[in-house]
Coordinates of C-alpha atoms in Angstrom, one line a residue:
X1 CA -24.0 14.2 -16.8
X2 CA -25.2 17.2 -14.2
X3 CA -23.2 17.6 -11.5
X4 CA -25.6 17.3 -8.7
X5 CA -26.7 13.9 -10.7
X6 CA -22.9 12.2 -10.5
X7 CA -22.4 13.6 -7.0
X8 CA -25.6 11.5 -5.9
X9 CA -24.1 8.1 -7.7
X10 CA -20.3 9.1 -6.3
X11 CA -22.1 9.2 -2.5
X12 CA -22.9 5.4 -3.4
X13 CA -25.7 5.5 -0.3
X14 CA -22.9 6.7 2.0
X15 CA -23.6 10.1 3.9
X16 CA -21.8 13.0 2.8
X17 CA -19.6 12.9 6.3
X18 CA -18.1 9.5 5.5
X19 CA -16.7 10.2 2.3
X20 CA -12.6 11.6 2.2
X21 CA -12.6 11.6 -1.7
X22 CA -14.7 12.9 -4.5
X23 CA -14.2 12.8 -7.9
X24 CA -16.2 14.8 -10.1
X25 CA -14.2 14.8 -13.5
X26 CA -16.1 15.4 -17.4
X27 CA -19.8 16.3 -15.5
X28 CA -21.7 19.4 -16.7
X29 CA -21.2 22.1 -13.8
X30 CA -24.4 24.1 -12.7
X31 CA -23.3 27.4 -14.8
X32 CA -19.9 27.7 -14.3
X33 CA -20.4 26.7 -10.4
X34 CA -19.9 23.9 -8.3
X35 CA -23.4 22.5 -7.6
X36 CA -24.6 19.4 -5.0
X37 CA -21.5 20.1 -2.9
X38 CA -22.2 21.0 0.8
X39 CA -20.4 21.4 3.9
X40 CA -21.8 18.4 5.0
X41 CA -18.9 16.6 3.3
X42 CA -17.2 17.6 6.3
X43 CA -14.2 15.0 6.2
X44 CA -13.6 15.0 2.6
X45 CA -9.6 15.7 2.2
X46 CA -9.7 15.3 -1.6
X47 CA -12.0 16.4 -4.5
X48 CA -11.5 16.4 -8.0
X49 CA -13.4 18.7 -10.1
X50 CA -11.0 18.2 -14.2
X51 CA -13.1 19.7 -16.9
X52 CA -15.9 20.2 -15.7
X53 CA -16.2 23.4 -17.1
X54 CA -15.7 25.7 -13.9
X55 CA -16.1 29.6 -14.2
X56 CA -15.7 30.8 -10.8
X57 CA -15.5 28.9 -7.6
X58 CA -17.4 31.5 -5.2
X59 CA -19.6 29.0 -4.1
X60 CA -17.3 26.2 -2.9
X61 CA -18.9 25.2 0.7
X62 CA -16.2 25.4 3.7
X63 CA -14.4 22.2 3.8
X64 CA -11.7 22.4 6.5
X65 CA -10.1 19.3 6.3
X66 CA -10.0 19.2 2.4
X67 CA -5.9 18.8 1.2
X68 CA -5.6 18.3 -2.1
X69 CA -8.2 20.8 -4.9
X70 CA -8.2 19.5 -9.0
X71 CA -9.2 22.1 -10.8
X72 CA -7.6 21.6 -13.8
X73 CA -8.9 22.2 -17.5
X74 CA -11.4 24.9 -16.3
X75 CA -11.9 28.3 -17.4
X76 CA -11.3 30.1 -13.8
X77 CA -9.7 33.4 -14.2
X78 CA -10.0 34.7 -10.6
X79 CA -11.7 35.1 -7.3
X80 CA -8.8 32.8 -5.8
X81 CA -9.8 34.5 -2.3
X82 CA -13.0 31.9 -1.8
X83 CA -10.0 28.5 -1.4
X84 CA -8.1 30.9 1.6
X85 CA -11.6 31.5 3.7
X86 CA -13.2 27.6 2.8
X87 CA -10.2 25.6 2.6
X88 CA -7.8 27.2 4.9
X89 CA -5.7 23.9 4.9
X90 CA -4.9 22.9 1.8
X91 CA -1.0 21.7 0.6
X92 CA -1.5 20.9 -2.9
X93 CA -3.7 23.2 -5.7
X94 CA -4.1 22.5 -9.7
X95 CA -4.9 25.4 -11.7
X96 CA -3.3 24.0 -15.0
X97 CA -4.9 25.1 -17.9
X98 CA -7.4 27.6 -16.9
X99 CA -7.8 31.3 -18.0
X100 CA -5.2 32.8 -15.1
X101 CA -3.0 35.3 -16.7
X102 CA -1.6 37.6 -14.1
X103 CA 0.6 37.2 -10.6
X104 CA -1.8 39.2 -8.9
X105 CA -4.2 36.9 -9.3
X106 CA -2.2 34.5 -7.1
X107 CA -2.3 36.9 -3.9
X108 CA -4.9 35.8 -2.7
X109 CA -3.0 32.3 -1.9
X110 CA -0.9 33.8 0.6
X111 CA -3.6 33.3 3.4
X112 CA -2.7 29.3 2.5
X113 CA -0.3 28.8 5.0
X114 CA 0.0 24.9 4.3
X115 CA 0.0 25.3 0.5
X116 CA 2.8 23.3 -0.5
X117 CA 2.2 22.6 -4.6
X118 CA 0.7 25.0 -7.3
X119 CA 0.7 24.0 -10.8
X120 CA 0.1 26.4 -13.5
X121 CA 0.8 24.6 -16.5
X122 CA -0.7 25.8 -19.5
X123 CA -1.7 29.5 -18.2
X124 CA -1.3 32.4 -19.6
X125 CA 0.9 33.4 -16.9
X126 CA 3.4 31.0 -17.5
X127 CA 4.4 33.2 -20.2
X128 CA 5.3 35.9 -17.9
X129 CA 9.3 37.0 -17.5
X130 CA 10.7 35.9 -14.3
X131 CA 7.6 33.7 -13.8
X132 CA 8.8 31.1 -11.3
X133 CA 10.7 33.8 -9.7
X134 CA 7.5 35.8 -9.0
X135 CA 5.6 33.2 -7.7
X136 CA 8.1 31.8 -5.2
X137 CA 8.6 35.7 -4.2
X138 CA 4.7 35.9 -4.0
X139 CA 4.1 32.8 -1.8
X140 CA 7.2 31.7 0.1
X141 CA 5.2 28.7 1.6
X142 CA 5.1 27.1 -1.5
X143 CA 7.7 24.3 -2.2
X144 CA 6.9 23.3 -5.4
X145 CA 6.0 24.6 -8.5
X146 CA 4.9 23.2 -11.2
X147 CA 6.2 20.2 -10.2
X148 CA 9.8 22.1 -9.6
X149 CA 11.1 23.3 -6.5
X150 CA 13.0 26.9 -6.2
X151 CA 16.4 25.1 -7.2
X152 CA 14.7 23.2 -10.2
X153 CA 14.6 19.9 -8.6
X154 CA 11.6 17.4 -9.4
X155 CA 9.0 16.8 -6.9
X156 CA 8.6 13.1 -5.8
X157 CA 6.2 11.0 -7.8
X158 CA 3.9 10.7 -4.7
X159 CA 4.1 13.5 -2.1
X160 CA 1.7 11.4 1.0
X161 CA 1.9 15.1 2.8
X162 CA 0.5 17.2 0.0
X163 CA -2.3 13.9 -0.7
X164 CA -3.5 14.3 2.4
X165 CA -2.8 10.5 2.9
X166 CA 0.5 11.1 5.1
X167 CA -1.2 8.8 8.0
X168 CA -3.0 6.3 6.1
X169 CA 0.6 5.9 4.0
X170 CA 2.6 5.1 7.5
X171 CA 0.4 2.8 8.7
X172 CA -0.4 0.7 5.0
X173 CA 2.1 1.7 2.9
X174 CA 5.3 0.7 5.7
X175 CA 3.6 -2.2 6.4
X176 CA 3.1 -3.0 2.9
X177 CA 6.5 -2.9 2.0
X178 CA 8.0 -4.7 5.2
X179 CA 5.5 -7.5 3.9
X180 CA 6.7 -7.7 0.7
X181 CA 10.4 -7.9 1.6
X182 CA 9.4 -11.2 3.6
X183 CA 7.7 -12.1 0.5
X184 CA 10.7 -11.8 -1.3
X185 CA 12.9 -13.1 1.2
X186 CA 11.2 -16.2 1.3
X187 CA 10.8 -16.9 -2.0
X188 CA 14.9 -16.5 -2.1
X189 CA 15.2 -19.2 0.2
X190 CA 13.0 -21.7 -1.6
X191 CA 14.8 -20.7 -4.3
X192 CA 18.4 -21.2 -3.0
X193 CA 16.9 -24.6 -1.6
X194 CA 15.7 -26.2 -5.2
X195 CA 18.7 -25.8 -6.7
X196 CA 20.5 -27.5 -3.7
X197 CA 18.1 -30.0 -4.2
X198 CA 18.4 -30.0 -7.6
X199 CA 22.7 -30.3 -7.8
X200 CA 22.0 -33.1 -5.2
X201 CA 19.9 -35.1 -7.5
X202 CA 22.3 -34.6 -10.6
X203 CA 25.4 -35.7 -8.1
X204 CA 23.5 -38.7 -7.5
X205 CA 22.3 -39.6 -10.8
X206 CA 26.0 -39.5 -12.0
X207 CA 27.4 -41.9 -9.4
X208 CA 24.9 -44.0 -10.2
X209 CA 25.7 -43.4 -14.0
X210 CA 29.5 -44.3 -13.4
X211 CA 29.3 -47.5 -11.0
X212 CA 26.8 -48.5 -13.9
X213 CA 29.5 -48.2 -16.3
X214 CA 31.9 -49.7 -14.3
X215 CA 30.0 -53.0 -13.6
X216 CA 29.4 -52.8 -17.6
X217 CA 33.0 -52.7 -17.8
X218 CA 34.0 -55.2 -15.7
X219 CA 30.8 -57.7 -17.3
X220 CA 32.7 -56.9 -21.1
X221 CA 36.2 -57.8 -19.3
X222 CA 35.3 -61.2 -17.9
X223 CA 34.0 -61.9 -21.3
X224 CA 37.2 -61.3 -23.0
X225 CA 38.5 -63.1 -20.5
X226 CA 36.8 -66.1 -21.3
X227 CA 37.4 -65.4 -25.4
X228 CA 40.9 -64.7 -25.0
X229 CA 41.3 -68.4 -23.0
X230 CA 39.4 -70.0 -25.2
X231 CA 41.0 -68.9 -28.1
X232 CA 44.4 -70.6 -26.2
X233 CA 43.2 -74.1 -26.0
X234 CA 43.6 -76.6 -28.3
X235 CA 41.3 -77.2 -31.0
X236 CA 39.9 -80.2 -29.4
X237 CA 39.6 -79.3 -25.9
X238 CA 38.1 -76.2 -26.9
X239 CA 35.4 -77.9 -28.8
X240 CA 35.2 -80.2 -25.9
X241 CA 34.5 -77.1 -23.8
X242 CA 32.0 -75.9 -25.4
X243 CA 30.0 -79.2 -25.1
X244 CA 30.7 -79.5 -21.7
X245 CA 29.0 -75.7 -22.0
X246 CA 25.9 -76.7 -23.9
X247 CA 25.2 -80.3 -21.6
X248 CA 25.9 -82.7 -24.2
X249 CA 28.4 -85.5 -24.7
X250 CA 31.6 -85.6 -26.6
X251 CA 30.8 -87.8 -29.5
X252 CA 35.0 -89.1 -29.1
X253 CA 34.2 -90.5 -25.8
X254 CA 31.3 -92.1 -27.1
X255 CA 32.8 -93.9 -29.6
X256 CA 36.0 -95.0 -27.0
X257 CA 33.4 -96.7 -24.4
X258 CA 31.4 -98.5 -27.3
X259 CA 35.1 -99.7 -28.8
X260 CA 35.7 -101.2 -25.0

């Protein structure tokens, strides 16, 4: 796809002043140039521009706000000077993997005073002796390199300054987080509360599991009870017992009365 023809489905029907980001990746460029873009994107604080088969970037409209320039995977081998006079501030610049090959090429960065992150990576000038050394020497305002600083240490996963998104991160991203630790919070205490619940429930289904045993007990006691007296008594008042038990007469008496 053309770029002019994937800048016009990017705009989505919004104007060119009310877009902030641009992403132009994999399109045909219009000869090695940037076509479509104007300076009427006049807020636009990111664009992205990866393989899109850039030669030269003389004709990059003046874009002051812009913050953060993808030109990765590209074949630009100069004419740097063109980013110091149309984006005078941007903090974070990809070159990686395009034909640069010499620090002088770089020079013209130097009139970036808010360049903050340069990555080279797969340039022909990362071969050079005393590379990072050079570069650092060559533009002191920069703070990483290649995702290093001077003293080798990493640059943070997400860097809101050199993003340009420093404001929209205070006022979301804080917020966002302070909500979430409620979120967890409260979750905790619901937690914290079912298993108080819960031990509260088993307490009470094993008192009620023990004063059923008990009563089972003391039910099986009275009834050795009565077995264990039973087995005491003669064998005639025991069998008289157990008529008395069942309703009926005891066929001795009977017989007794009808002799009278």
């Amino acid at each position: 796809m053309e770029m002019k023809k994937r800048l016009t489905l990017e705009l989505r029907n919004k104007k060119p002043g009310e877009v902030k980001e641009l992403v132009l990746d994999n399109c045909r460029s219009d000869d090695g140039k940037i076509g479509g873009l104007s300076s009427d994107f006049e807020n636009l604080e990111f664009l992205s521009m990866i393989n899109v088969n850039l030669l030269s970037v003389s004709n990059l409209p003046k874009l002051n706000k812009l913050r953060k320039l993808e030109l990765s995977d590209n074949r630009i081998s100069g004419g740097l000077e063109v980013l110091a006079e149309k984006t005078p501030n941007l903090t974070h610049l990809n070159l990686s993997g395009n034909k640069i090959k010499d620090i002088n090429t770089l020079e013209p960065l130097k009139k970036l005073p808010h360049l903050r992150s340069l990555d080279l990576f797969n340039c022909e000038v990362t071969m050079l002796i005393n590379y990072r050394e050079s570069v650092f020497g060559l533009l002191p305002q920069l703070t990483y390199l290649d995702g290093f600083d001077a003293n080798d240490k990493e640059a943070p996963d997400s860097d809101p300054e050199a993003d340009g998104l420093d404001d929209e991160y205070d006022e979301n991203g804080d917020e966002g987080e302070e909500e979430d630790e409620e979120d967890e919070e409260e979750l905790d205490e619901d937690v914290v509360e079912d298993e108080e619940d819960e031990e509260d429930l088993d307490g009470e289904e094993e008192e009620d599991g023990v004063d059923d045993e008990d009563e089972e007990d003391e039910e099986e006691g009275e009834d050795e009870d009565d077995d264990e007296g039973e087995e005491d008594l003669p064998q005639g008042e025991k069998r008289k017992r157990e008529l008395e038990d069942e309703g009926e007469d005891d066929p001795d008496e009977e017989e007794d009365e009808e002799d009278d």
